[in-house]
């Protein structure tokens, strides 16, 4: 109901601005002695198409903001809530055609509140830029919105458990439903397995198209893998996967 109310307010605001501009233009024409103004049906259609498009964009932004605030207040996993610095919701363009999905925030992400900002994140940024895009063109998120806790350890990260991913993945579902990307890229064994809900061997799944919630999904290596395996052969594999994404 709140979203519908916001849509009505947004629509009326745009409509009133359009009406005010139209009346001003017609008054100016009348002052110059004109009594008839001809407008083609094509121009009318184009005008209202832009109005509808603008309204849809505003509603999506409002819905995305509401979802973000709800995720920030999530307390479903007490162990993660007690250890997290902040919720790492996601970053990028809510209108993106391409969405990257990782497994969970690490220590750097927990501190900064943004996914993929550590060494692996910098490598992901380079990969995205090599594709001819920027981080602001795509959307980047994780299955888990909170950093997995590491009891008894002050450094390092751990992979999320199956139960943690099952609890948190509805937030990702809602993000995908709002963004409606044309393509997904799943980064690493844990992310691929978490999305497909089964244990996977990333060496067999990478480069092989899958479908997630009706959207084509490309499984590929996590950028962290390339930090530890810097052979040209391994780098070529992830680049081949990205070429397949861009081609499709």
PDB file of C-alpha atoms in Angstrom:
ATOM      1  CA  UNK A   1       0.000   0.000   0.000  1.00  0.00           C
ATOM      2  CA  UNK A   2       2.870   2.350   0.815  1.00  0.00           C
ATOM      3  CA  UNK A   3       4.468   1.680  -2.589  1.00  0.00           C
ATOM      4  CA  UNK A   4       1.138   2.258  -4.354  1.00  0.00           C
ATOM      5  CA  UNK A   5       0.691   5.542  -2.498  1.00  0.00           C
ATOM      6  CA  UNK A   6       4.193   6.637  -3.475  1.00  0.00           C
ATOM      7  CA  UNK A   7       3.457   5.722  -7.101  1.00  0.00           C
ATOM      8  CA  UNK A   8       0.309   7.873  -7.076  1.00  0.00           C
ATOM      9  CA  UNK A   9       2.181  10.821  -5.559  1.00  0.00           C
ATOM     10  CA  UNK A  10       5.019  10.447  -8.054  1.00  0.00           C
ATOM     11  CA  UNK A  11       2.622  10.140 -10.980  1.00  0.00           C
ATOM     12  CA  UNK A  12       0.592  13.181  -9.924  1.00  0.00           C
ATOM     13  CA  UNK A  13       3.748  15.224  -9.427  1.00  0.00           C
ATOM     14  CA  UNK A  14       4.973  14.455 -12.937  1.00  0.00           C
ATOM     15  CA  UNK A  15       1.488  14.966 -14.371  1.00  0.00           C
ATOM     16  CA  UNK A  16       1.074  18.352 -12.704  1.00  0.00           C
ATOM     17  CA  UNK A  17       4.449  19.513 -14.016  1.00  0.00           C
ATOM     18  CA  UNK A  18       3.484  18.411 -17.514  1.00  0.00           C
ATOM     19  CA  UNK A  19       0.110  20.112 -17.253  1.00  0.00           C
ATOM     20  CA  UNK A  20       1.652  23.353 -15.986  1.00  0.00           C
ATOM     21  CA  UNK A  21       4.160  23.428 -18.842  1.00  0.00           C
ATOM     22  CA  UNK A  22       1.421  22.728 -21.400  1.00  0.00           C
ATOM     23  CA  UNK A  23      -0.850  25.484 -20.083  1.00  0.00           C
ATOM     24  CA  UNK A  24       2.066  27.936 -20.081  1.00  0.00           C
ATOM     25  CA  UNK A  25       2.900  27.085 -23.682  1.00  0.00           C
ATOM     26  CA  UNK A  26      -0.730  27.440 -24.810  1.00  0.00           C
ATOM     27  CA  UNK A  27      -1.103  30.788 -23.028  1.00  0.00           C
ATOM     28  CA  UNK A  28       2.005  32.043 -24.815  1.00  0.00           C
ATOM     29  CA  UNK A  29       0.598  30.894 -28.151  1.00  0.00           C
ATOM     30  CA  UNK A  30      -2.730  32.637 -27.449  1.00  0.00           C
ATOM     31  CA  UNK A  31      -0.922  35.864 -26.541  1.00  0.00           C
ATOM     32  CA  UNK A  32       0.667  35.750 -30.005  1.00  0.00           C
ATOM     33  CA  UNK A  33      -2.778  35.535 -31.618  1.00  0.00           C
ATOM     34  CA  UNK A  34      -2.905  31.807 -32.349  1.00  0.00           C
ATOM     35  CA  UNK A  35      -6.315  30.155 -31.907  1.00  0.00           C
ATOM     36  CA  UNK A  36      -5.525  26.564 -32.986  1.00  0.00           C
ATOM     37  CA  UNK A  37      -2.583  24.289 -32.123  1.00  0.00           C
ATOM     38  CA  UNK A  38      -2.048  20.983 -33.951  1.00  0.00           C
ATOM     39  CA  UNK A  39      -0.255  18.116 -32.197  1.00  0.00           C
ATOM     40  CA  UNK A  40       0.411  14.802 -33.939  1.00  0.00           C
ATOM     41  CA  UNK A  41      -0.712  11.526 -32.269  1.00  0.00           C
ATOM     42  CA  UNK A  42       2.922  10.323 -32.438  1.00  0.00           C
ATOM     43  CA  UNK A  43       4.103  13.214 -30.245  1.00  0.00           C
ATOM     44  CA  UNK A  44       1.323  12.587 -27.732  1.00  0.00           C
ATOM     45  CA  UNK A  45       2.256   8.887 -27.518  1.00  0.00           C
ATOM     46  CA  UNK A  46       5.955   9.694 -27.112  1.00  0.00           C
ATOM     47  CA  UNK A  47       5.208  12.252 -24.388  1.00  0.00           C
ATOM     48  CA  UNK A  48       3.145   9.860 -22.270  1.00  0.00           C
ATOM     49  CA  UNK A  49       5.626   7.041 -22.879  1.00  0.00           C
ATOM     50  CA  UNK A  50       8.362   9.163 -21.285  1.00  0.00           C
ATOM     51  CA  UNK A  51       6.038  10.039 -18.399  1.00  0.00           C
ATOM     52  CA  UNK A  52       5.277   6.358 -17.709  1.00  0.00           C
ATOM     53  CA  UNK A  53       8.951   5.414 -17.990  1.00  0.00           C
ATOM     54  CA  UNK A  54       9.926   8.109 -15.486  1.00  0.00           C
ATOM     55  CA  UNK A  55       7.263   6.998 -13.025  1.00  0.00           C
ATOM     56  CA  UNK A  56       8.366   3.359 -13.242  1.00  0.00           C
ATOM     57  CA  UNK A  57      11.975   4.333 -12.531  1.00  0.00           C
ATOM     58  CA  UNK A  58      10.968   6.365  -9.461  1.00  0.00           C
ATOM     59  CA  UNK A  59       8.814   3.548  -8.092  1.00  0.00           C
ATOM     60  CA  UNK A  60      11.653   1.038  -8.498  1.00  0.00           C
ATOM     61  CA  UNK A  61      14.072   3.369  -6.687  1.00  0.00           C
ATOM     62  CA  UNK A  62      11.566   3.776  -3.854  1.00  0.00           C
ATOM     63  CA  UNK A  63      10.976   0.021  -3.570  1.00  0.00           C
ATOM     64  CA  UNK A  64      14.723  -0.649  -3.628  1.00  0.00           C
ATOM     65  CA  UNK A  65      15.307   1.857  -0.844  1.00  0.00           C
ATOM     66  CA  UNK A  66      12.581   0.271   1.269  1.00  0.00           C
ATOM     67  CA  UNK A  67      14.094  -3.181   0.715  1.00  0.00           C
ATOM     68  CA  UNK A  68      17.523  -1.898   1.741  1.00  0.00           C
ATOM     69  CA  UNK A  69      16.163  -0.438   4.978  1.00  0.00           C
ATOM     70  CA  UNK A  70      14.394  -3.701   5.793  1.00  0.00           C
ATOM     71  CA  UNK A  71      17.583  -5.685   5.195  1.00  0.00           C
ATOM     72  CA  UNK A  72      19.533  -3.333   7.464  1.00  0.00           C
ATOM     73  CA  UNK A  73      17.131  -4.194  10.293  1.00  0.00           C
ATOM     74  CA  UNK A  74      17.270  -7.989   9.762  1.00  0.00           C
ATOM     75  CA  UNK A  75      18.032 -10.079  12.881  1.00  0.00           C
ATOM     76  CA  UNK A  76      17.269 -13.591  11.608  1.00  0.00           C
ATOM     77  CA  UNK A  77      20.788 -14.913  12.337  1.00  0.00           C
ATOM     78  CA  UNK A  78      21.713 -13.937  15.943  1.00  0.00           C
ATOM     79  CA  UNK A  79      25.325 -15.079  15.591  1.00  0.00           C
ATOM     80  CA  UNK A  80      25.866 -12.892  12.523  1.00  0.00           C
ATOM     81  CA  UNK A  81      23.986  -9.931  13.992  1.00  0.00           C
ATOM     82  CA  UNK A  82      26.183  -9.946  17.103  1.00  0.00           C
ATOM     83  CA  UNK A  83      29.436  -9.986  15.136  1.00  0.00           C
ATOM     84  CA  UNK A  84      28.672  -7.829  12.087  1.00  0.00           C
ATOM     85  CA  UNK A  85      29.729  -4.206  11.771  1.00  0.00           C
ATOM     86  CA  UNK A  86      26.995  -3.477   9.253  1.00  0.00           C
ATOM     87  CA  UNK A  87      24.752  -5.135   6.677  1.00  0.00           C
ATOM     88  CA  UNK A  88      26.320  -5.283   3.201  1.00  0.00           C
ATOM     89  CA  UNK A  89      23.239  -4.921   0.999  1.00  0.00           C
ATOM     90  CA  UNK A  90      24.712  -4.464  -2.477  1.00  0.00           C
ATOM     91  CA  UNK A  91      26.047  -1.801  -4.795  1.00  0.00           C
ATOM     92  CA  UNK A  92      25.562  -0.608  -8.358  1.00  0.00           C
ATOM     93  CA  UNK A  93      22.760   0.217 -10.751  1.00  0.00           C
ATOM     94  CA  UNK A  94      19.242  -0.987  -9.760  1.00  0.00           C
ATOM     95  CA  UNK A  95      18.411  -0.846 -13.492  1.00  0.00           C
ATOM     96  CA  UNK A  96      21.379  -3.063 -14.450  1.00  0.00           C
ATOM     97  CA  UNK A  97      21.224  -5.680 -17.201  1.00  0.00           C
ATOM     98  CA  UNK A  98      24.089  -7.620 -15.598  1.00  0.00           C
ATOM     99  CA  UNK A  99      24.292  -8.724 -11.963  1.00  0.00           C
ATOM    100  CA  UNK A 100      27.251 -10.360 -10.162  1.00  0.00           C
ATOM    101  CA  UNK A 101      26.541 -12.561  -7.135  1.00  0.00           C
ATOM    102  CA  UNK A 102      29.156 -13.659  -4.593  1.00  0.00           C
ATOM    103  CA  UNK A 103      28.874 -15.700  -1.421  1.00  0.00           C
ATOM    104  CA  UNK A 104      29.271 -13.354   1.570  1.00  0.00           C
ATOM    105  CA  UNK A 105      31.001 -10.186   2.781  1.00  0.00           C
ATOM    106  CA  UNK A 106      34.535 -10.485   4.118  1.00  0.00           C
ATOM    107  CA  UNK A 107      36.313  -8.364   6.695  1.00  0.00           C
ATOM    108  CA  UNK A 108      36.904  -5.448   4.299  1.00  0.00           C
ATOM    109  CA  UNK A 109      33.310  -5.502   3.084  1.00  0.00           C
ATOM    110  CA  UNK A 110      31.952  -5.646   6.638  1.00  0.00           C
ATOM    111  CA  UNK A 111      34.034  -2.588   7.524  1.00  0.00           C
ATOM    112  CA  UNK A 112      33.088  -0.522   4.451  1.00  0.00           C
ATOM    113  CA  UNK A 113      29.517  -1.754   3.909  1.00  0.00           C
ATOM    114  CA  UNK A 114      30.076  -2.535   0.220  1.00  0.00           C
ATOM    115  CA  UNK A 115      30.593  -5.909  -1.489  1.00  0.00           C
ATOM    116  CA  UNK A 116      33.873  -6.778  -3.207  1.00  0.00           C
ATOM    117  CA  UNK A 117      36.117  -3.961  -2.005  1.00  0.00           C
ATOM    118  CA  UNK A 118      39.171  -5.976  -0.895  1.00  0.00           C
ATOM    119  CA  UNK A 119      41.870  -7.442  -3.123  1.00  0.00           C
ATOM    120  CA  UNK A 120      39.373  -9.780  -4.825  1.00  0.00           C
ATOM    121  CA  UNK A 121      37.007  -6.845  -5.284  1.00  0.00           C
ATOM    122  CA  UNK A 122      39.662  -4.800  -7.032  1.00  0.00           C
ATOM    123  CA  UNK A 123      40.254  -7.701  -9.399  1.00  0.00           C
ATOM    124  CA  UNK A 124      36.510  -7.974 -10.063  1.00  0.00           C
ATOM    125  CA  UNK A 125      36.461  -4.255 -10.870  1.00  0.00           C
ATOM    126  CA  UNK A 126      39.253  -4.789 -13.426  1.00  0.00           C
ATOM    127  CA  UNK A 127      37.314  -7.666 -14.984  1.00  0.00           C
ATOM    128  CA  UNK A 128      34.172  -5.519 -15.252  1.00  0.00           C
ATOM    129  CA  UNK A 129      36.145  -2.651 -16.782  1.00  0.00           C
ATOM    130  CA  UNK A 130      37.771  -5.002 -19.285  1.00  0.00           C
ATOM    131  CA  UNK A 131      34.227  -5.954 -20.336  1.00  0.00           C
ATOM    132  CA  UNK A 132      33.742  -2.285 -21.247  1.00  0.00           C
ATOM    133  CA  UNK A 133      31.582  -1.567 -18.197  1.00  0.00           C
ATOM    134  CA  UNK A 134      32.005  -0.009 -14.759  1.00  0.00           C
ATOM    135  CA  UNK A 135      30.791  -0.948 -11.299  1.00  0.00           C
ATOM    136  CA  UNK A 136      28.097   1.708 -11.658  1.00  0.00           C
ATOM    137  CA  UNK A 137      26.763  -0.051 -14.786  1.00  0.00           C
ATOM    138  CA  UNK A 138      26.233  -3.441 -13.117  1.00  0.00           C
ATOM    139  CA  UNK A 139      24.858  -4.592  -9.770  1.00  0.00           C
ATOM    140  CA  UNK A 140      26.976  -6.534  -7.262  1.00  0.00           C
ATOM    141  CA  UNK A 141      25.569  -8.436  -4.283  1.00  0.00           C
ATOM    142  CA  UNK A 142      26.172 -11.491  -2.114  1.00  0.00           C
ATOM    143  CA  UNK A 143      23.914 -14.317  -1.004  1.00  0.00           C
ATOM    144  CA  UNK A 144      24.696 -13.404   2.624  1.00  0.00           C
ATOM    145  CA  UNK A 145      24.260  -9.774   3.625  1.00  0.00           C
ATOM    146  CA  UNK A 146      26.287 -10.167   6.836  1.00  0.00           C
ATOM    147  CA  UNK A 147      29.862 -11.314   7.289  1.00  0.00           C
ATOM    148  CA  UNK A 148      30.022 -14.896   8.626  1.00  0.00           C
ATOM    149  CA  UNK A 149      31.229 -14.774  12.208  1.00  0.00           C
ATOM    150  CA  UNK A 150      34.642 -16.228  13.103  1.00  0.00           C
ATOM    151  CA  UNK A 151      34.555 -17.064  16.847  1.00  0.00           C
ATOM    152  CA  UNK A 152      37.974 -17.039  18.466  1.00  0.00           C
ATOM    153  CA  UNK A 153      39.597 -15.387  15.439  1.00  0.00           C
ATOM    154  CA  UNK A 154      40.347 -11.727  14.948  1.00  0.00           C
ATOM    155  CA  UNK A 155      41.238 -12.009  11.242  1.00  0.00           C
ATOM    156  CA  UNK A 156      40.272 -14.095   8.238  1.00  0.00           C
ATOM    157  CA  UNK A 157      36.957 -15.086   6.751  1.00  0.00           C
ATOM    158  CA  UNK A 158      34.893 -18.250   6.456  1.00  0.00           C
ATOM    159  CA  UNK A 159      32.419 -19.527   3.920  1.00  0.00           C
ATOM    160  CA  UNK A 160      28.728 -19.278   4.835  1.00  0.00           C
ATOM    161  CA  UNK A 161      26.894 -22.428   5.848  1.00  0.00           C
ATOM    162  CA  UNK A 162      24.036 -23.933   3.867  1.00  0.00           C
ATOM    163  CA  UNK A 163      21.557 -22.890   6.572  1.00  0.00           C
ATOM    164  CA  UNK A 164      22.871 -19.317   6.637  1.00  0.00           C
ATOM    165  CA  UNK A 165      22.484 -19.021   2.870  1.00  0.00           C
ATOM    166  CA  UNK A 166      18.982 -20.515   2.936  1.00  0.00           C
ATOM    167  CA  UNK A 167      17.974 -17.977   5.606  1.00  0.00           C
ATOM    168  CA  UNK A 168      19.429 -14.966   3.815  1.00  0.00           C
ATOM    169  CA  UNK A 169      18.788 -15.725   0.133  1.00  0.00           C
ATOM    170  CA  UNK A 170      15.204 -14.292   0.154  1.00  0.00           C
ATOM    171  CA  UNK A 171      16.813 -10.817   0.315  1.00  0.00           C
ATOM    172  CA  UNK A 172      18.701 -11.651  -2.891  1.00  0.00           C
ATOM    173  CA  UNK A 173      15.495 -12.955  -4.478  1.00  0.00           C
ATOM    174  CA  UNK A 174      13.813  -9.611  -3.809  1.00  0.00           C
ATOM    175  CA  UNK A 175      16.805  -7.727  -5.230  1.00  0.00           C
ATOM    176  CA  UNK A 176      16.683  -9.802  -8.412  1.00  0.00           C
ATOM    177  CA  UNK A 177      12.908  -9.346  -8.719  1.00  0.00           C
ATOM    178  CA  UNK A 178      13.311  -5.557  -8.542  1.00  0.00           C
ATOM    179  CA  UNK A 179      16.416  -5.263 -10.721  1.00  0.00           C
ATOM    180  CA  UNK A 180      15.223  -7.805 -13.319  1.00  0.00           C
ATOM    181  CA  UNK A 181      18.716  -8.313 -14.790  1.00  0.00           C
ATOM    182  CA  UNK A 182      19.063  -9.963 -18.178  1.00  0.00           C
ATOM    183  CA  UNK A 183      22.057 -11.986 -16.985  1.00  0.00           C
ATOM    184  CA  UNK A 184      23.591 -13.270 -13.741  1.00  0.00           C
ATOM    185  CA  UNK A 185      27.226 -14.149 -13.041  1.00  0.00           C
ATOM    186  CA  UNK A 186      27.786 -16.416 -10.016  1.00  0.00           C
ATOM    187  CA  UNK A 187      31.260 -16.020  -8.530  1.00  0.00           C
ATOM    188  CA  UNK A 188      32.812 -19.143  -7.079  1.00  0.00           C
ATOM    189  CA  UNK A 189      31.849 -22.618  -5.855  1.00  0.00           C
ATOM    190  CA  UNK A 190      29.963 -21.461  -2.746  1.00  0.00           C
ATOM    191  CA  UNK A 191      27.862 -18.876  -4.600  1.00  0.00           C
ATOM    192  CA  UNK A 192      27.041 -21.281  -7.442  1.00  0.00           C
ATOM    193  CA  UNK A 193      26.137 -24.074  -5.011  1.00  0.00           C
ATOM    194  CA  UNK A 194      24.112 -21.729  -2.823  1.00  0.00           C
ATOM    195  CA  UNK A 195      22.070 -20.442  -5.755  1.00  0.00           C
ATOM    196  CA  UNK A 196      21.501 -23.869  -7.328  1.00  0.00           C
ATOM    197  CA  UNK A 197      20.968 -25.430  -3.881  1.00  0.00           C
ATOM    198  CA  UNK A 198      23.361 -28.322  -4.458  1.00  0.00           C
ATOM    199  CA  UNK A 199      27.015 -29.161  -4.060  1.00  0.00           C
ATOM    200  CA  UNK A 200      28.934 -28.286  -7.215  1.00  0.00           C
ATOM    201  CA  UNK A 201      32.426 -28.736  -8.560  1.00  0.00           C
ATOM    202  CA  UNK A 202      33.227 -25.274  -9.881  1.00  0.00           C
ATOM    203  CA  UNK A 203      35.775 -26.685 -12.344  1.00  0.00           C
ATOM    204  CA  UNK A 204      32.929 -28.603 -14.028  1.00  0.00           C
ATOM    205  CA  UNK A 205      30.238 -25.919 -13.729  1.00  0.00           C
ATOM    206  CA  UNK A 206      32.228 -22.834 -14.728  1.00  0.00           C
ATOM    207  CA  UNK A 207      31.557 -21.744 -18.276  1.00  0.00           C
ATOM    208  CA  UNK A 208      28.366 -23.844 -18.463  1.00  0.00           C
ATOM    209  CA  UNK A 209      25.153 -21.830 -18.672  1.00  0.00           C
ATOM    210  CA  UNK A 210      22.621 -22.427 -15.903  1.00  0.00           C
ATOM    211  CA  UNK A 211      19.216 -20.873 -15.185  1.00  0.00           C
ATOM    212  CA  UNK A 212      18.322 -19.182 -11.901  1.00  0.00           C
ATOM    213  CA  UNK A 213      14.790 -17.896 -11.328  1.00  0.00           C
ATOM    214  CA  UNK A 214      14.302 -17.869 -15.088  1.00  0.00           C
ATOM    215  CA  UNK A 215      17.452 -15.819 -15.743  1.00  0.00           C
ATOM    216  CA  UNK A 216      20.533 -17.114 -17.632  1.00  0.00           C
ATOM    217  CA  UNK A 217      23.381 -17.567 -15.134  1.00  0.00           C
ATOM    218  CA  UNK A 218      27.081 -17.995 -15.872  1.00  0.00           C
ATOM    219  CA  UNK A 219      29.075 -19.772 -13.135  1.00  0.00           C
ATOM    220  CA  UNK A 220      32.721 -18.729 -13.013  1.00  0.00           C
ATOM    221  CA  UNK A 221      35.671 -18.607 -10.649  1.00  0.00           C
ATOM    222  CA  UNK A 222      35.664 -16.259  -7.675  1.00  0.00           C
ATOM    223  CA  UNK A 223      38.211 -13.457  -8.218  1.00  0.00           C
ATOM    224  CA  UNK A 224      39.992 -14.622  -5.048  1.00  0.00           C
ATOM    225  CA  UNK A 225      40.800 -17.883  -6.861  1.00  0.00           C
ATOM    226  CA  UNK A 226      42.790 -15.944  -9.451  1.00  0.00           C
ATOM    227  CA  UNK A 227      44.736 -14.173  -6.710  1.00  0.00           C
ATOM    228  CA  UNK A 228      46.105 -17.569  -5.698  1.00  0.00           C
ATOM    229  CA  UNK A 229      46.237 -19.109  -9.182  1.00  0.00           C
ATOM    230  CA  UNK A 230      47.714 -16.511 -11.486  1.00  0.00           C
ATOM    231  CA  UNK A 231      48.585 -18.719 -14.427  1.00  0.00           C
ATOM    232  CA  UNK A 232      47.556 -17.401 -17.827  1.00  0.00           C
ATOM    233  CA  UNK A 233      45.529 -20.571 -18.412  1.00  0.00           C
ATOM    234  CA  UNK A 234      43.300 -19.901 -15.376  1.00  0.00           C
ATOM    235  CA  UNK A 235      42.934 -16.201 -16.203  1.00  0.00           C
ATOM    236  CA  UNK A 236      41.927 -17.159 -19.731  1.00  0.00           C
ATOM    237  CA  UNK A 237      39.081 -19.333 -18.399  1.00  0.00           C
ATOM    238  CA  UNK A 238      37.351 -16.532 -16.512  1.00  0.00           C
ATOM    239  CA  UNK A 239      37.853 -14.180 -19.464  1.00  0.00           C
ATOM    240  CA  UNK A 240      36.250 -16.755 -21.778  1.00  0.00           C
ATOM    241  CA  UNK A 241      33.274 -16.869 -19.398  1.00  0.00           C
ATOM    242  CA  UNK A 242      32.916 -13.081 -19.513  1.00  0.00           C
ATOM    243  CA  UNK A 243      33.167 -13.066 -23.294  1.00  0.00           C
ATOM    244  CA  UNK A 244      30.296 -15.587 -23.391  1.00  0.00           C
ATOM    245  CA  UNK A 245      28.250 -13.316 -21.114  1.00  0.00           C
ATOM    246  CA  UNK A 246      28.855 -10.255 -23.295  1.00  0.00           C
ATOM    247  CA  UNK A 247      28.107 -12.187 -26.483  1.00  0.00           C
ATOM    248  CA  UNK A 248      24.833 -13.527 -25.147  1.00  0.00           C
TER     249      UNK A 248
END
